[in-house]
PDB file of C-alpha atoms in Angstrom:
ATOM      1  CA  MET A   1      75.627 238.588 103.448  1.00  0.00           C
ATOM      2  CA  ASN A   2      74.123 235.971 105.770  1.00  0.00           C
ATOM      3  CA  LYS A   3      73.832 232.749 103.753  1.00  0.00           C
ATOM      4  CA  GLN A   4      71.165 230.187 104.523  1.00  0.00           C
ATOM      5  CA  TYR A   5      71.978 227.318 106.879  1.00  0.00           C
ATOM      6  CA  TYR A   6      70.078 224.481 108.498  1.00  0.00           C
ATOM      7  CA  GLU A   7      70.388 222.557 111.729  1.00  0.00           C
ATOM      8  CA  VAL A   8      69.970 218.931 110.693  1.00  0.00           C
ATOM      9  CA  VAL A   9      69.469 216.054 113.120  1.00  0.00           C
ATOM     10  CA  VAL A  10      70.659 212.831 111.453  1.00  0.00           C
ATOM     11  CA  GLU A  11      69.588 209.462 112.862  1.00  0.00           C
ATOM     12  CA  GLY A  12      72.226 206.762 112.704  1.00  0.00           C
ATOM     13  CA  PRO A  13      75.738 206.022 113.972  1.00  0.00           C
ATOM     14  CA  LEU A  14      78.108 209.024 113.966  1.00  0.00           C
ATOM     15  CA  ASP A  15      80.894 207.139 112.154  1.00  0.00           C
ATOM     16  CA  LEU A  16      78.489 206.153 109.398  1.00  0.00           C
ATOM     17  CA  ALA A  17      77.243 209.756 109.073  1.00  0.00           C
ATOM     18  CA  LYS A  18      80.847 211.026 108.899  1.00  0.00           C
ATOM     19  CA  GLY A  19      81.789 208.446 106.290  1.00  0.00           C
ATOM     20  CA  PHE A  20      78.726 209.136 104.179  1.00  0.00           C
ATOM     21  CA  VAL A  21      79.181 212.906 104.201  1.00  0.00           C
ATOM     22  CA  MET A  22      82.940 212.823 103.601  1.00  0.00           C
ATOM     23  CA  GLY A  23      82.519 210.292 100.792  1.00  0.00           C
ATOM     24  CA  PHE A  24      79.713 212.363  99.292  1.00  0.00           C
ATOM     25  CA  LEU A  25      81.852 215.523  99.332  1.00  0.00           C
ATOM     26  CA  ALA A  26      84.873 213.721  97.889  1.00  0.00           C
ATOM     27  CA  GLY A  27      82.800 212.004  95.194  1.00  0.00           C
ATOM     28  CA  ARG A  28      81.379 215.343  94.042  1.00  0.00           C
ATOM     29  CA  GLY A  29      84.726 217.153  94.310  1.00  0.00           C
ATOM     30  CA  ILE A  30      83.274 219.604  96.836  1.00  0.00           C
ATOM     31  CA  GLU A  31      85.859 221.362  98.950  1.00  0.00           C
ATOM     32  CA  GLY A  32      85.227 223.537 101.972  1.00  0.00           C
ATOM     33  CA  SER A  33      84.687 223.440 105.696  1.00  0.00           C
ATOM     34  CA  ALA A  34      83.663 220.088 107.129  1.00  0.00           C
ATOM     35  CA  PHE A  35      84.308 219.647 110.843  1.00  0.00           C
ATOM     36  CA  PHE A  36      83.221 216.478 112.576  1.00  0.00           C
ATOM     37  CA  ASP A  37      84.771 216.934 115.971  1.00  0.00           C
ATOM     38  CA  GLU A  38      82.394 218.334 118.581  1.00  0.00           C
ATOM     39  CA  VAL A  39      83.412 221.937 117.987  1.00  0.00           C
ATOM     40  CA  CYS A  40      80.427 223.689 119.522  1.00  0.00           C
ATOM     41  CA  HIS A  41      78.213 223.176 122.514  1.00  0.00           C
ATOM     42  CA  ILE A  42      74.604 223.971 121.791  1.00  0.00           C
ATOM     43  CA  ALA A  43      72.279 225.955 124.453  1.00  0.00           C
ATOM     44  CA  GLY A  44      74.929 227.926 102.005  1.00  0.00           C
ATOM     45  CA  ASP A  45      77.486 227.831  99.885  1.00  0.00           C
ATOM     46  CA  ASP A  46      79.902 230.649  99.155  1.00  0.00           C
ATOM     47  CA  ALA A  47      83.314 231.150  97.568  1.00  0.00           C
ATOM     48  CA  ALA A  48      84.995 229.213 100.384  1.00  0.00           C
ATOM     49  CA  GLY A  49      82.804 226.179  99.832  1.00  0.00           C
ATOM     50  CA  PRO A  50      80.039 224.467 101.799  1.00  0.00           C
ATOM     51  CA  LEU A  51      79.837 224.382 105.557  1.00  0.00           C
ATOM     52  CA  ILE A  52      79.245 221.332 107.698  1.00  0.00           C
ATOM     53  CA  ARG A  53      79.803 221.495 111.441  1.00  0.00           C
ATOM     54  CA  LEU A  54      79.007 218.825 113.980  1.00  0.00           C
ATOM     55  CA  LEU A  55      77.424 220.505 116.977  1.00  0.00           C
ATOM     56  CA  GLU A  56      76.386 217.547 119.046  1.00  0.00           C
ATOM     57  CA  ALA A  57      76.638 213.767 118.838  1.00  0.00           C
ATOM     58  CA  ARG A  58      75.086 210.821 120.643  1.00  0.00           C
ATOM     59  CA  ASP A  59      75.255 207.122 119.879  1.00  0.00           C
ATOM     60  CA  ASP A  60      72.151 207.196 117.718  1.00  0.00           C
ATOM     61  CA  GLU A  61      72.064 210.706 116.232  1.00  0.00           C
ATOM     62  CA  SER A  62      74.164 213.713 115.262  1.00  0.00           C
ATOM     63  CA  THR A  63      73.267 217.383 114.998  1.00  0.00           C
ATOM     64  CA  LEU A  64      74.934 219.253 112.153  1.00  0.00           C
ATOM     65  CA  ILE A  65      74.897 222.768 110.770  1.00  0.00           C
ATOM     66  CA  VAL A  66      74.801 222.494 106.987  1.00  0.00           C
ATOM     67  CA  GLY A  67      74.782 225.075 104.194  1.00  0.00           C
ATOM     68  CA  ALA A  68      71.437 225.126 102.329  1.00  0.00           C
ATOM     69  CA  GLY A  69      72.861 224.063  98.963  1.00  0.00           C
ATOM     70  CA  LEU A  70      74.749 221.159 100.481  1.00  0.00           C
ATOM     71  CA  TYR A  71      71.728 220.129 102.548  1.00  0.00           C
ATOM     72  CA  ASP A  72      69.620 219.841  99.381  1.00  0.00           C
ATOM     73  CA  LEU A  73      72.228 217.561  97.794  1.00  0.00           C
ATOM     74  CA  LEU A  74      72.675 215.377 100.893  1.00  0.00           C
ATOM     75  CA  ALA A  75      68.920 215.025 101.481  1.00  0.00           C
ATOM     76  CA  ALA A  76      68.419 213.993  97.857  1.00  0.00           C
ATOM     77  CA  ALA A  77      71.231 211.414  98.103  1.00  0.00           C
ATOM     78  CA  LEU A  78      69.800 209.904 101.296  1.00  0.00           C
ATOM     79  CA  ASN A  79      66.273 209.815  99.865  1.00  0.00           C
ATOM     80  CA  ARG A  80      67.413 207.978  96.716  1.00  0.00           C
ATOM     81  CA  ARG A  81      68.517 204.902  98.672  1.00  0.00           C
ATOM     82  CA  PRO A  82      66.683 204.903 102.004  1.00  0.00           C
ATOM     83  CA  GLN A  83      66.990 201.126 102.495  1.00  0.00           C
ATOM     84  CA  ALA A  84      70.673 200.900 101.518  1.00  0.00           C
ATOM     85  CA  ILE A  85      72.101 203.020 104.334  1.00  0.00           C
ATOM     86  CA  ALA A  86      71.151 203.190 108.014  1.00  0.00           C
ATOM     87  CA  LEU A  87      70.916 206.973 108.084  1.00  0.00           C
ATOM     88  CA  GLY A  88      67.944 209.267 107.988  1.00  0.00           C
ATOM     89  CA  ILE A  89      67.087 212.897 108.543  1.00  0.00           C
ATOM     90  CA  LYS A  90      64.994 213.277 111.701  1.00  0.00           C
ATOM     91  CA  LYS A  91      64.621 217.054 112.006  1.00  0.00           C
ATOM     92  CA  VAL A  92      65.527 220.184 110.026  1.00  0.00           C
ATOM     93  CA  ARG A  93      65.392 223.794 111.204  1.00  0.00           C
ATOM     94  CA  GLN A  94      66.538 226.924 109.459  1.00  0.00           C
ATOM     95  CA  VAL A  95      69.272 228.755 111.378  1.00  0.00           C
ATOM     96  CA  LEU A  96      69.113 232.537 111.028  1.00  0.00           C
ATOM     97  CA  GLY A  97      72.078 233.538 113.191  1.00  0.00           C
ATOM     98  CA  ALA A  98      74.351 232.500 116.023  1.00  0.00           C
ATOM     99  CA  ALA A  99      75.940 233.955 119.144  1.00  0.00           C
ATOM    100  CA  PHE A 100      78.166 233.027 122.086  1.00  0.00           C
ATOM    101  CA  THR A 101      79.829 234.633 125.084  1.00  0.00           C
ATOM    102  CA  CYS A 102      83.545 234.509 125.709  1.00  0.00           C
ATOM    103  CA  ALA A 103      85.971 235.628 128.403  1.00  0.00           C
ATOM    104  CA  PHE A 104      89.744 235.380 128.661  1.00  0.00           C
ATOM    105  CA  ARG A 105      92.804 236.728 130.425  1.00  0.00           C
ATOM    106  CA  THR A 106      96.383 235.985 129.419  1.00  0.00           C
ATOM    107  CA  TYR A 107      99.766 237.166 130.637  1.00  0.00           C
ATOM    108  CA  SER A 108     101.519 235.741 127.597  1.00  0.00           C
ATOM    109  CA  ARG A 109     102.394 238.394 125.031  1.00  0.00           C
ATOM    110  CA  GLU A 110     102.530 235.703 122.313  1.00  0.00           C
ATOM    111  CA  VAL A 111      99.021 234.421 123.084  1.00  0.00           C
ATOM    112  CA  GLY A 112      97.784 237.994 123.468  1.00  0.00           C
ATOM    113  CA  GLU A 113      99.057 238.965 120.032  1.00  0.00           C
ATOM    114  CA  LYS A 114      97.372 235.938 118.445  1.00  0.00           C
ATOM    115  CA  LEU A 115      94.065 236.800 120.107  1.00  0.00           C
ATOM    116  CA  GLN A 116      94.353 240.437 119.061  1.00  0.00           C
ATOM    117  CA  ASP A 117      94.962 239.308 115.469  1.00  0.00           C
ATOM    118  CA  ILE A 118      91.788 237.206 115.594  1.00  0.00           C
ATOM    119  CA  PHE A 119      89.676 240.059 116.947  1.00  0.00           C
ATOM    120  CA  ALA A 120      91.202 242.505 114.457  1.00  0.00           C
ATOM    121  CA  CYS A 121      89.919 240.297 111.598  1.00  0.00           C
ATOM    122  CA  ILE A 122      86.456 239.308 112.828  1.00  0.00           C
ATOM    123  CA  PRO A 123      84.500 237.683 109.962  1.00  0.00           C
ATOM    124  CA  GLU A 124      82.103 239.821 107.973  1.00  0.00           C
ATOM    125  CA  GLY A 125      78.635 239.961 109.507  1.00  0.00           C
ATOM    126  CA  VAL A 126      79.902 239.277 113.039  1.00  0.00           C
ATOM    127  CA  ASP A 127      80.087 241.848 115.848  1.00  0.00           C
ATOM    128  CA  GLY A 128      80.700 242.103 119.545  1.00  0.00           C
ATOM    129  CA  ASP A 129      77.871 243.592 121.580  1.00  0.00           C
ATOM    130  CA  SER A 130      78.081 247.088 123.083  1.00  0.00           C
ATOM    131  CA  GLU A 131      79.581 245.649 126.280  1.00  0.00           C
ATOM    132  CA  PHE A 132      82.285 243.631 124.516  1.00  0.00           C
ATOM    133  CA  GLU A 133      85.702 244.834 125.572  1.00  0.00           C
ATOM    134  CA  LEU A 134      89.317 243.954 124.884  1.00  0.00           C
ATOM    135  CA  ARG A 135      91.870 245.466 127.304  1.00  0.00           C
ATOM    136  CA  GLU A 136      95.647 245.353 127.013  1.00  0.00           C
ATOM    137  CA  LYS A 137      97.886 246.455 129.887  1.00  0.00           C
ATOM    138  CA  THR A 138     101.651 246.680 130.069  1.00  0.00           C
ATOM    139  CA  ASP A 139     103.623 247.382 133.252  1.00  0.00           C
ATOM    140  CA  PRO A 140     107.437 247.435 132.989  1.00  0.00           C
ATOM    141  CA  ALA A 141     107.629 247.017 136.778  1.00  0.00           C
ATOM    142  CA  GLY A 142     106.295 243.484 136.386  1.00  0.00           C
ATOM    143  CA  LYS A 143     109.121 242.346 134.082  1.00  0.00           C
ATOM    144  CA  GLY A 144     110.557 239.041 135.241  1.00  0.00           C
ATOM    145  CA  VAL A 145     107.870 238.446 137.870  1.00  0.00           C
ATOM    146  CA  GLU A 146     106.616 234.880 138.220  1.00  0.00           C
ATOM    147  CA  LEU A 147     103.383 233.805 136.495  1.00  0.00           C
ATOM    148  CA  PHE A 148     101.267 233.349 139.653  1.00  0.00           C
ATOM    149  CA  THR A 149     101.983 236.717 141.283  1.00  0.00           C
ATOM    150  CA  PRO A 150      99.579 239.686 141.132  1.00  0.00           C
ATOM    151  CA  LEU A 151     101.998 241.840 139.088  1.00  0.00           C
ATOM    152  CA  HIS A 152     102.720 241.109 135.410  1.00  0.00           C
ATOM    153  CA  ASP A 153     104.425 243.119 132.711  1.00  0.00           C
ATOM    154  CA  TYR A 154     101.732 242.188 130.156  1.00  0.00           C
ATOM    155  CA  GLU A 155      98.054 241.364 130.320  1.00  0.00           C
ATOM    156  CA  LEU A 156      95.317 241.009 127.711  1.00  0.00           C
ATOM    157  CA  ALA A 157      91.752 240.467 128.865  1.00  0.00           C
ATOM    158  CA  GLY A 158      88.473 240.370 127.028  1.00  0.00           C
ATOM    159  CA  LYS A 159      84.852 239.483 127.607  1.00  0.00           C
ATOM    160  CA  GLY A 160      81.486 239.938 125.994  1.00  0.00           C
ATOM    161  CA  ARG A 161      78.981 238.465 123.595  1.00  0.00           C
ATOM    162  CA  ILE A 162      79.648 237.829 119.904  1.00  0.00           C
ATOM    163  CA  SER A 163      76.763 237.474 117.443  1.00  0.00           C
ATOM    164  CA  GLY A 164      75.983 237.590 113.753  1.00  0.00           C
ATOM    165  CA  SER A 165      76.049 235.422 110.657  1.00  0.00           C
ATOM    166  CA  VAL A 166      76.041 231.656 111.117  1.00  0.00           C
ATOM    167  CA  ARG A 167      79.253 230.877 109.276  1.00  0.00           C
ATOM    168  CA  GLY A 168      81.165 233.846 110.684  1.00  0.00           C
ATOM    169  CA  VAL A 169      80.211 233.060 114.277  1.00  0.00           C
ATOM    170  CA  LEU A 170      81.019 229.341 113.896  1.00  0.00           C
ATOM    171  CA  ASP A 171      84.389 230.141 112.311  1.00  0.00           C
ATOM    172  CA  LEU A 172      85.271 232.567 115.116  1.00  0.00           C
ATOM    173  CA  TYR A 173      84.085 230.068 117.755  1.00  0.00           C
ATOM    174  CA  GLN A 174      86.297 227.380 116.213  1.00  0.00           C
ATOM    175  CA  ARG A 175      89.348 229.670 116.168  1.00  0.00           C
ATOM    176  CA  LEU A 176      88.884 230.800 119.779  1.00  0.00           C
ATOM    177  CA  LYS A 177      88.289 227.227 120.987  1.00  0.00           C
ATOM    178  CA  ARG A 178      91.961 226.453 120.243  1.00  0.00           C
ATOM    179  CA  PHE A 179      93.092 228.705 123.107  1.00  0.00           C
ATOM    180  CA  GLU A 180      93.085 227.243 126.617  1.00  0.00           C
ATOM    181  CA  VAL A 181      92.762 230.722 128.137  1.00  0.00           C
ATOM    182  CA  VAL A 182      89.454 231.417 126.361  1.00  0.00           C
ATOM    183  CA  GLU A 183      86.287 230.390 128.169  1.00  0.00           C
ATOM    184  CA  LEU A 184      83.470 229.987 125.655  1.00  0.00           C
ATOM    185  CA  GLY A 185      79.793 229.964 126.499  1.00  0.00           C
ATOM    186  CA  GLU A 186      77.287 227.725 124.775  1.00  0.00           C
ATOM    187  CA  LEU A 187      76.515 228.434 121.162  1.00  0.00           C
ATOM    188  CA  GLU A 188      73.136 230.132 120.865  1.00  0.00           C
ATOM    189  CA  LEU A 189      71.294 229.602 117.598  1.00  0.00           C
ATOM    190  CA  ALA A 190      68.461 231.774 116.306  1.00  0.00           C
ATOM    191  CA  TYR A 191      65.983 229.537 114.497  1.00  0.00           C
ATOM    192  CA  GLY A 192      63.609 230.142 111.626  1.00  0.00           C
ATOM    193  CA  ASN A 193      61.191 227.660 110.113  1.00  0.00           C
ATOM    194  CA  THR A 194      61.165 223.927 110.764  1.00  0.00           C
ATOM    195  CA  LEU A 195      61.213 221.963 107.495  1.00  0.00           C
ATOM    196  CA  PRO A 196      59.832 218.514 106.777  1.00  0.00           C
ATOM    197  CA  PRO A 197      62.802 216.077 106.999  1.00  0.00           C
ATOM    198  CA  GLY A 198      64.479 215.401 103.683  1.00  0.00           C
ATOM    199  CA  GLU A 199      62.795 218.238 101.787  1.00  0.00           C
TER     200      GLU A 199
END
């Protein structure tokens, strides 16, 4: 099931926003995904906990993806003491889904196996498009050949577009971003309604 998420633009210094959110989560005993590195490049609560992902950051504002339940709590906390903290919600949009393109080629059997494991366990609600392909080739004649030659004993290549539920796509994007051989396209978000800030 596709849970409800919002894209929230927060005005104020990034470090202050991080500290506020992390302190808020810790103070309420909320556990779950909270990533504040710039994990995605931009073009709900469930059993695993709330979701917060930093998509983009500048000196004066940060763009986050936040689960609906957590957004309600954070907005209420910021609205209770608007003068006490130099943070404010500038813009809120509902996010209905997400997508990205990816392409990779590896001659490392170890890396290939890790990537195959990831694609074998794609999160629920996430799919590759009809042109998405994952190809594995083995050629015993290439055994022992140097890395930069045209012949290799192992090759795994893949390319295509991944789309689906917000959390599932962001989780897959984060996992694939750890591999140097994977080239990720910009994260594409499908938007719903724009909400009044802080509501």
